[in-house]
Amino acid sequence: MSVHISPDNCIACTTCVVHCPVADATPNFLGPRMIGPAYERFRLLGLNEDPSLHYCSNCKNCDITCPHGVPVSSLNMMARADQCQKTPPGLRDWILGHGELMAKWLHLIPAGLKNFGMLNPFTRQVLHKLGIHKRAPLPAFAGRNFRHLARQVKQPDTGRSVVFYPGCYVDVYDPQTGLDMIWAMNRAGYKVIVPQDLVCCGLPMVANGFWQHARSNAEHNLRSLAQWRDQGLPVVTGCPSCALMFRVDLPEYFPDLGEKYGACRLEDAQDFLLACADSGELDLAPAASGKNQPDMKIMYHAPCHLRAQGNGLPSLELLRRLPGVSVSNAHAGCCGISGSYGFKTEKYEIAQRVGSTLFSTIRESGATLTASECGTCRVQIEHGSGTSCQHPVSILRSRLEHSDVKKA
Amino acid sequence: MSRIVDVLVVGSGMAGLVAALTAASQGKKVRMLTTGMGSLAISGGNIDLLGYVDGKYVPDPWAGMALLPAGHPYRLMGQENVRAALNFFQHHMASQQWGMHPAASWDGQARNVHTPTIMGTLKPTYLLPEKVNVDALTSARRVLVLSVEGLRDCRPALVVSQLRRYKAWADREFLQMTVPSPLGEAHRSASALDLARLIDRPQSRQWLIEALAAHAGSCDLVLLPPLCGSKAQPENWQTIENAAGCPVVEMLSIPPGVGGLRLRDALLRALRDHDFEMVENAKVLRAETSDKACTALVAEASGQERRHEAKTFVLATGGILGGGLELAPGKIRESVMGLDIAAPADVEQWASPDLFGKHFFASAGVCVDNTMRPVDSQSAARWSNVFFAGRSLGGYDYAAEKSGHGVAVATGWQAGRMAAAASEE
């Protein structure tokens, strides 16, 4: 590893342990303070790794709550990368770290067949043995990936463009959210460019210990995005984890790539849309006929990787401005899934325990719809609470498009 | 961006949360910027108002305030305002089902009360959770001291031997008990918070109920580490008292601050009823100011900068440890507005050789007027819309005075209400 973070800013105040959802859910995790800064001192002396390192889900609540700015989760991820270099992770972790690549290999098989193959009880039993829990809410492959569908969308040429980085979740499993994003950006007066050559941001690879693969994905993306940045176009994403990876993790993990290609900082698409609403570019006013829509009560879940970014909760404000919509912030902590963490056989129960506060908060609220930006948070919320969960931009579209249709 | 709020509060410790709640309860749009989690994650959950002045114990904190120097935050605000601030705080705690009350003596006057710590020492404090039976602390004759195996920081034998040294506790009868850990053989040693979280869940609190049942009715006070639940839910406490058959009092403990988390839980619940927005992980880098006012604060947002505009600003950024005050050789600087704080050039003079003596660093901080606006050397307010609260203020030494949360609540309320008023101008 070329990067070293000094563990000595940690004053052992235990704030991170208090807010670590995994330490809350299992006493077998030594906790962020010990696994991060305390153990880092042992690592620097070349001593053995603590066996509970694998419990860290990289949710970053330790970083959010640390009063001294210690990037605890990065210490953990770098330690995991070191560990994985010595003992390569197994097939299960490879699969979970490379969802996008898997989809690419399987792209000739029709989605229905693929999903039947992946999601039938027999395969689930095999996957369970492999280490992917049989009850884990694995998302289904989409019929066509987002990048393919985006090419077919007829967009108005407004003279202003924005570059959209979909992230692998939207691209592989949830293209509708990406299409809704294009619709919203168009409404705000922006044509959406979807570069065809982008790959996964690499966060799932880091979390599963595939450091070199994450690095090569990062290099590919930074090289590609540099051209748009140099043209002065904003690059946005609807996925908080992708944004965090580009803005914080990549410069920290691979500083040399930043020097080579320059920083590429993805903007939060919801924040971008909110700014459009503020400037009058995006019309959120209710159409007269739109008032016929029934009022909507939504529970919003802020993904941990969004909270870690210091931008606040732009989606929450965007939703609150929609006509006839009342939104509550669930304020119930991590959903537990942490990307692929909650899919793992030995982590599934922990993830459910972590998310239990959120699930009961949603159920008790009586909300019929929940909203969250993060793709895997959405599958976890639907799985844990039984309530439908959508990306905020999809809700925005369903409210505003409906009004337009009525007007026409 | 036109997302201008009325009051922008920086810091989510006790002072910041009270300031935000004060402004929000007056109908103001409030945004809070935080980095880290603030003092409540490591606090015991009582409100220390004033325990000592010049090293002398003051049984009545209100009488003690008259003895404080003129620049002390309590003196600047005035006693009536400190009372109003505590009333405001108590009102909101009660509305969240986590009432806080002062100990009253036989004449009905509110007084300090000495609460035991897990080291077996006594600490004066003022407001306690209503669940704490203060009378039992003074009247109990037979006391059970309970701890849990694997909870390294709490040893009943130490607590008992230390408490016996105090006159009021010397001739009481003590029982000691160490309960097996409900967590069994875990990879890490348990903290009081781990145990408190077990108490939160009805299905996992039987171990404590059974342990206490063995002694039910045989004692008139149980002292235990802070494990009566991690949230502001009095039912947890009630369950444990029912099992013990007598009053239960938690000993004050080292971090994690279980009691402080209950206060934070209640304050955040109260804030959610208002127009309140919290921006986490946003470290404020600097302020943008004109001649007489602050226009915006610039915060770091994952590698980028983000401006936050507001009509008024409350800075509850903490002291040296919290990052509100920055030290350099011979210099102390307030970190957001860049205020220089007068300090002896010779760093040797910043601390005294006497550990429990007066240290310059302990009371160094921003000088303010009675509205909590920072003042220049001519005592004139520097900016019309900037207010300070909590440990970034100078003129008090919370560790020596035992006044930390008291000053935070009082100045948070004052700064919040002054900012709310200034936002209307």
mmCIF file with all atom_site columns, N, CA and C in Angstrom, chain B residues 31 112 116 129 247 420:
data_model
loop_
_atom_site.group_PDB
_atom_site.id
_atom_site.type_symbol
_atom_site.label_atom_id
_atom_site.label_alt_id
_atom_site.label_comp_id
_atom_site.label_asym_id
_atom_site.label_entity_id
_atom_site.label_seq_id
_atom_site.pdbx_PDB_ins_code
_atom_site.Cartn_x
_atom_site.Cartn_y
_atom_site.Cartn_z
_atom_site.occupancy
_atom_site.B_iso_or_equiv
_atom_site.pdbx_formal_charge
_atom_site.auth_seq_id
_atom_site.auth_comp_id
_atom_site.auth_asym_id
_atom_site.auth_atom_id
_atom_site.pdbx_PDB_model_num
ATOM 1  N N  . ARG B 1 31  ? -30.514 25.319 10.475 1.00 0.00 ? 31  ARG B N  1
ATOM 2  C CA . ARG B 1 31  ? -29.650 24.273 9.924  1.00 0.00 ? 31  ARG B CA 1
ATOM 3  C C  . ARG B 1 31  ? -28.476 24.088 10.873 1.00 0.00 ? 31  ARG B C  1
ATOM 4  N N  . ASN B 1 112 ? -27.300 21.213 44.972 1.00 0.00 ? 112 ASN B N  1
ATOM 5  C CA . ASN B 1 112 ? -26.477 20.183 44.358 1.00 0.00 ? 112 ASN B CA 1
ATOM 6  C C  . ASN B 1 112 ? -26.662 18.879 45.102 1.00 0.00 ? 112 ASN B C  1
ATOM 7  N N  . PRO B 1 116 ? -22.516 9.152  43.156 1.00 0.00 ? 116 PRO B N  1
ATOM 8  C CA . PRO B 1 116 ? -21.328 8.301  43.123 1.00 0.00 ? 116 PRO B CA 1
ATOM 9  C C  . PRO B 1 116 ? -20.865 8.041  41.687 1.00 0.00 ? 116 PRO B C  1
ATOM 10 N N  . PRO B 1 129 ? -31.901 12.821 35.874 1.00 0.00 ? 129 PRO B N  1
ATOM 11 C CA . PRO B 1 129 ? -33.137 12.259 35.315 1.00 0.00 ? 129 PRO B CA 1
ATOM 12 C C  . PRO B 1 129 ? -34.144 12.045 36.433 1.00 0.00 ? 129 PRO B C  1
ATOM 13 N N  . PRO B 1 247 ? -35.090 1.719  45.095 1.00 0.00 ? 247 PRO B N  1
ATOM 14 C CA . PRO B 1 247 ? -34.565 2.666  44.103 1.00 0.00 ? 247 PRO B CA 1
ATOM 15 C C  . PRO B 1 247 ? -33.242 2.192  43.497 1.00 0.00 ? 247 PRO B C  1
ATOM 16 N N  . ALA B 1 420 ? -32.176 34.077 17.080 1.00 0.00 ? 420 ALA B N  1
ATOM 17 C CA . ALA B 1 420 ? -33.541 34.077 16.539 1.00 0.00 ? 420 ALA B CA 1
ATOM 18 C C  . ALA B 1 420 ? -34.058 35.510 16.430 1.00 0.00 ? 420 ALA B C  1
#
